[in-house]
Amino acid sequence: MLFFDLEAYAPPDDRSASLSSLIVNPARPGHVLLGGCFFSKRFEDPIPEAPELQGLWLWNFESEAALLAAIKARFEEEWRRQREEKVWILGKPATDLVVCGAGIAKFDLPALYCRALFNEIASPAELFEVFFKARPIDLANEASFLFPEEPILYPKTTREMAGRLGLRERKGSSKSVWESYESRDHGAIEQRTEHELRLVLEIYQRLQGKIVRVSRP
């Protein structure tokens, strides 16, 4: 399994043209992928108390294209590892890479595809294989059962999930990322994203702990 969280930059002139609360649009030329944090584990391994995260950030590469090539290589390595794991789930081999995060189906995976396509990292077909054929566990879509008072199934924010699980969400608005990038405060962006991915791991653990395990005969 690969857990990850990405950040991107939206230039000032493009911060009002959006149909959604999500301002960043990775299909726009000036909306740059800044990088993110990654953590992987085998299916049956517990998440350690202090997971070691890997950061892949734009300022440590010569270009956005080089950053995206490194992220693509990370995904490809996880595809290989998962197939070597040879785990069976509900009687079927789990051969597809499983990726997990909060909002990854809405933003992170499409962003990787769009920016990699824009930077001509590989063909559209190859990029689709690597990023979109992974099976996403988007925690935003998994936590509705935590809110029995709301009968409408609707994606939950990280703050809503964390609050219901007794955790604290400190990420705040993406505007702080853009401001930090403009002021070259790269450390603030890295720290913020690390906190977010650690929160994702905690949410995943607590949701997993709520599964009712049926004893097998």
CSV table of C-alpha atoms in Angstrom, one decimal:
chain,number,residue,atom,x,y,z
A,1,MET,CA,0.0,0.0,0.0
A,2,LEU,CA,1.1,3.5,-0.8
A,3,PHE,CA,-0.1,6.4,1.4
A,4,PHE,CA,0.6,9.9,0.0
A,5,ASP,CA,-0.4,13.6,0.2
A,6,LEU,CA,0.5,16.2,-2.4
A,7,GLU,CA,0.7,20.0,-2.6
A,8,ALA,CA,0.3,22.3,-5.6
A,9,TYR,CA,0.6,25.9,-6.4
A,10,ALA,CA,-2.0,28.2,-8.0
A,11,PRO,CA,-0.8,31.5,-9.3
A,12,PRO,CA,-2.6,34.7,-8.0
A,13,ASP,CA,-4.4,35.4,-11.3
A,14,ASP,CA,-6.1,32.0,-11.3
A,15,ARG,CA,-7.4,31.9,-7.7
A,16,SER,CA,-10.9,33.0,-8.5
A,17,ALA,CA,-11.7,31.0,-11.7
A,18,SER,CA,-13.2,27.8,-10.2
A,19,LEU,CA,-16.4,25.9,-10.1
A,20,SER,CA,-15.3,24.3,-6.8
A,21,SER,CA,-13.8,25.1,-3.5
A,22,LEU,CA,-10.7,23.4,-4.9
A,23,ILE,CA,-8.9,26.3,-6.6
A,24,VAL,CA,-5.9,24.4,-8.0
A,25,ASN,CA,-6.4,23.0,-11.5
A,26,PRO,CA,-3.4,20.9,-12.6
A,27,ALA,CA,-4.5,21.1,-16.2
A,28,ARG,CA,-3.7,24.8,-16.2
A,29,PRO,CA,-0.1,25.5,-17.3
A,30,GLY,CA,0.9,27.7,-14.3
A,31,HIS,CA,-0.5,25.4,-11.6
A,32,VAL,CA,2.6,23.6,-10.5
A,33,LEU,CA,2.9,20.4,-8.5
A,34,LEU,CA,5.2,21.1,-5.5
A,35,GLY,CA,5.6,17.5,-4.4
A,36,GLY,CA,4.5,15.6,-1.4
A,37,CYS,CA,5.0,13.0,1.3
A,38,PHE,CA,4.9,9.2,0.8
A,39,PHE,CA,4.7,6.1,3.1
A,40,SER,CA,4.4,2.5,2.1
A,41,LYS,CA,3.7,-0.7,4.0
A,42,ARG,CA,2.6,-4.3,3.3
A,43,PHE,CA,-1.1,-5.0,3.7
A,44,GLU,CA,-0.9,-6.9,7.0
A,45,ASP,CA,1.8,-4.9,8.6
A,46,PRO,CA,0.7,-2.4,11.3
A,47,ILE,CA,1.5,1.3,10.9
A,48,PRO,CA,4.5,2.0,13.2
A,49,GLU,CA,4.2,4.6,15.9
A,50,ALA,CA,6.7,6.9,14.2
A,51,PRO,CA,6.3,6.1,10.5
A,52,GLU,CA,9.3,7.2,8.3
A,53,LEU,CA,8.0,9.4,5.5
A,54,GLN,CA,9.6,10.2,2.2
A,55,GLY,CA,9.4,13.7,0.8
A,56,LEU,CA,9.7,14.4,-2.9
A,57,TRP,CA,9.8,18.2,-3.4
A,58,LEU,CA,10.2,20.4,-6.4
A,59,TRP,CA,13.0,22.5,-4.8
A,60,ASN,CA,15.1,19.3,-4.6
A,61,PHE,CA,14.9,18.6,-8.3
A,62,GLU,CA,16.0,20.6,-11.4
A,63,SER,CA,12.4,20.8,-12.7
A,64,GLU,CA,8.8,19.8,-12.2
A,65,ALA,CA,9.4,17.2,-14.9
A,66,ALA,CA,12.2,15.6,-12.9
A,67,LEU,CA,10.0,15.6,-9.8
A,68,LEU,CA,7.2,13.9,-11.6
A,69,ALA,CA,9.6,11.3,-13.0
A,70,ALA,CA,10.7,10.5,-9.5
A,71,ILE,CA,7.1,10.2,-8.3
A,72,LYS,CA,6.2,8.0,-11.2
A,73,ALA,CA,9.2,5.8,-10.4
A,74,ARG,CA,8.0,5.6,-6.8
A,75,PHE,CA,4.6,4.4,-8.0
A,76,GLU,CA,6.2,1.8,-10.3
A,77,GLU,CA,8.3,0.4,-7.5
A,78,GLU,CA,5.2,0.1,-5.3
A,79,TRP,CA,3.4,-1.8,-8.2
A,80,ARG,CA,6.3,-4.2,-8.2
A,81,ARG,CA,6.4,-4.7,-4.5
A,82,GLN,CA,2.6,-5.3,-4.2
A,83,ARG,CA,2.7,-8.0,-6.8
A,84,GLU,CA,5.6,-9.7,-5.1
A,85,GLU,CA,3.6,-9.6,-1.8
A,86,LYS,CA,1.1,-12.2,-3.2
A,87,VAL,CA,-1.7,-11.4,-0.9
A,88,TRP,CA,-5.2,-12.8,-1.4
A,89,ILE,CA,-8.3,-10.7,-0.4
A,90,LEU,CA,-11.8,-12.2,-0.4
A,91,GLY,CA,-10.4,-15.1,-2.4
A,92,LYS,CA,-8.8,-13.0,-5.1
A,93,PRO,CA,-5.1,-12.0,-5.6
A,94,ALA,CA,-4.5,-8.4,-4.8
A,95,THR,CA,-2.3,-7.5,-7.8
A,96,ASP,CA,-3.4,-3.9,-8.3
A,97,LEU,CA,-1.5,-1.2,-6.4
A,98,VAL,CA,-3.6,0.2,-3.5
A,99,VAL,CA,-3.1,3.9,-2.8
A,100,CYS,CA,-4.6,5.7,0.2
A,101,GLY,CA,-5.1,9.3,1.2
A,102,ALA,CA,-7.7,12.0,1.8
A,103,GLY,CA,-9.2,13.5,-1.4
A,104,ILE,CA,-6.7,11.6,-3.6
A,105,ALA,CA,-9.4,10.6,-6.1
A,106,LYS,CA,-10.5,14.2,-6.6
A,107,PHE,CA,-7.1,15.9,-6.7
A,108,ASP,CA,-3.9,14.0,-6.1
A,109,LEU,CA,-4.2,11.2,-8.7
A,110,PRO,CA,-5.7,13.5,-11.5
A,111,ALA,CA,-3.0,16.0,-10.6
A,112,LEU,CA,-0.2,13.5,-11.2
A,113,TYR,CA,-1.7,12.4,-14.5
A,114,CYS,CA,-2.3,16.0,-15.7
A,115,ARG,CA,1.1,17.4,-14.7
A,116,ALA,CA,3.0,14.3,-16.0
A,117,LEU,CA,1.1,14.6,-19.3
A,118,PHE,CA,1.8,18.4,-19.5
A,119,ASN,CA,5.5,17.7,-18.8
A,120,GLU,CA,5.6,14.8,-21.3
A,121,ILE,CA,7.0,12.4,-18.8
A,122,ALA,CA,5.5,9.4,-20.7
A,123,SER,CA,2.6,8.6,-23.1
A,124,PRO,CA,-1.0,9.1,-21.9
A,125,ALA,CA,-1.5,5.3,-22.0
A,126,GLU,CA,1.5,4.6,-19.8
A,127,LEU,CA,0.6,7.4,-17.3
A,128,PHE,CA,-3.0,6.0,-17.1
A,129,GLU,CA,-1.6,2.5,-16.3
A,130,VAL,CA,0.6,3.8,-13.5
A,131,PHE,CA,-1.7,6.3,-11.8
A,132,PHE,CA,-5.3,5.6,-12.7
A,133,LYS,CA,-5.2,1.8,-12.6
A,134,ALA,CA,-4.2,1.9,-9.0
A,135,ARG,CA,-7.1,1.2,-6.6
A,136,PRO,CA,-7.6,4.3,-4.5
A,137,ILE,CA,-8.8,4.2,-0.9
A,138,ASP,CA,-10.0,7.8,-0.6
A,139,LEU,CA,-10.7,8.3,3.1
A,140,ALA,CA,-13.1,11.2,2.2
A,141,ASN,CA,-15.4,8.6,0.7
A,142,GLU,CA,-15.0,5.9,3.3
A,143,ALA,CA,-16.0,7.7,6.5
A,144,SER,CA,-19.8,8.3,6.0
A,145,PHE,CA,-20.6,5.5,8.5
A,146,LEU,CA,-19.1,7.8,11.2
A,147,PHE,CA,-21.9,10.2,10.7
A,148,PRO,CA,-25.2,8.3,11.3
A,149,GLU,CA,-27.0,11.6,11.8
A,150,GLU,CA,-26.5,12.4,8.1
A,151,PRO,CA,-28.3,10.1,5.7
A,152,ILE,CA,-26.9,11.7,2.6
A,153,LEU,CA,-23.6,10.0,1.4
A,154,TYR,CA,-21.2,12.8,0.7
A,155,PRO,CA,-17.4,13.0,0.9
A,156,LYS,CA,-16.1,14.2,4.3
A,157,THR,CA,-13.3,16.6,4.9
A,158,THR,CA,-10.2,15.6,6.8
A,159,ARG,CA,-11.2,18.0,9.6
A,160,GLU,CA,-14.6,16.3,9.8
A,161,MET,CA,-13.2,12.8,9.9
A,162,ALA,CA,-10.5,13.8,12.4
A,163,GLY,CA,-13.0,15.5,14.7
A,164,ARG,CA,-15.3,12.5,14.7
A,165,LEU,CA,-12.4,10.2,15.5
A,166,GLY,CA,-11.0,12.3,18.3
A,167,LEU,CA,-8.0,13.6,16.3
A,168,ARG,CA,-6.8,17.1,15.6
A,169,GLU,CA,-6.5,18.5,12.1
A,170,ARG,CA,-4.1,21.4,11.7
A,171,LYS,CA,-3.6,21.7,8.0
A,172,GLY,CA,-5.7,24.8,7.3
A,173,SER,CA,-6.2,26.6,4.0
A,174,SER,CA,-4.1,25.9,0.9
A,175,LYS,CA,-3.4,29.6,0.7
A,176,SER,CA,-0.7,29.2,3.4
A,177,VAL,CA,1.1,26.8,1.0
A,178,TRP,CA,1.0,29.3,-1.8
A,179,GLU,CA,2.3,32.1,0.5
A,180,SER,CA,5.1,29.8,1.8
A,181,TYR,CA,6.1,28.9,-1.8
A,182,GLU,CA,6.1,32.6,-2.9
A,183,SER,CA,8.3,33.5,0.2
A,184,ARG,CA,10.5,30.4,-0.4
A,185,ASP,CA,9.6,29.0,3.0
A,186,HIS,CA,9.9,25.4,1.8
A,187,GLY,CA,10.3,24.0,5.3
A,188,ALA,CA,6.8,25.2,6.2
A,189,ILE,CA,5.3,23.3,3.3
A,190,GLU,CA,7.2,20.1,4.0
A,191,GLN,CA,6.2,20.2,7.7
A,192,ARG,CA,2.6,20.9,6.9
A,193,THR,CA,2.4,18.0,4.5
A,194,GLU,CA,4.1,15.6,6.9
A,195,HIS,CA,1.6,16.5,9.6
A,196,GLU,CA,-1.2,15.9,7.1
A,197,LEU,CA,0.1,12.5,6.0
A,198,ARG,CA,0.6,11.4,9.6
A,199,LEU,CA,-3.0,12.4,10.2
A,200,VAL,CA,-4.1,10.3,7.2
A,201,LEU,CA,-2.3,7.3,8.7
A,202,GLU,CA,-4.1,7.8,12.1
A,203,ILE,CA,-7.5,8.1,10.4
A,204,TYR,CA,-6.8,5.0,8.4
A,205,GLN,CA,-5.8,3.1,11.6
A,206,ARG,CA,-8.9,4.2,13.5
A,207,LEU,CA,-11.2,3.4,10.6
A,208,GLN,CA,-9.6,0.0,10.3
A,209,GLY,CA,-10.1,-0.6,14.0
A,210,LYS,CA,-13.8,-0.1,13.6
A,211,ILE,CA,-14.1,-3.1,11.3
A,212,VAL,CA,-16.0,-5.9,13.0
A,213,ARG,CA,-14.0,-9.1,12.6
A,214,VAL,CA,-16.0,-12.2,12.2
A,215,SER,CA,-14.4,-15.3,13.7
A,216,ARG,CA,-13.9,-18.0,11.0
A,217,PRO,CA,-15.0,-21.6,11.7
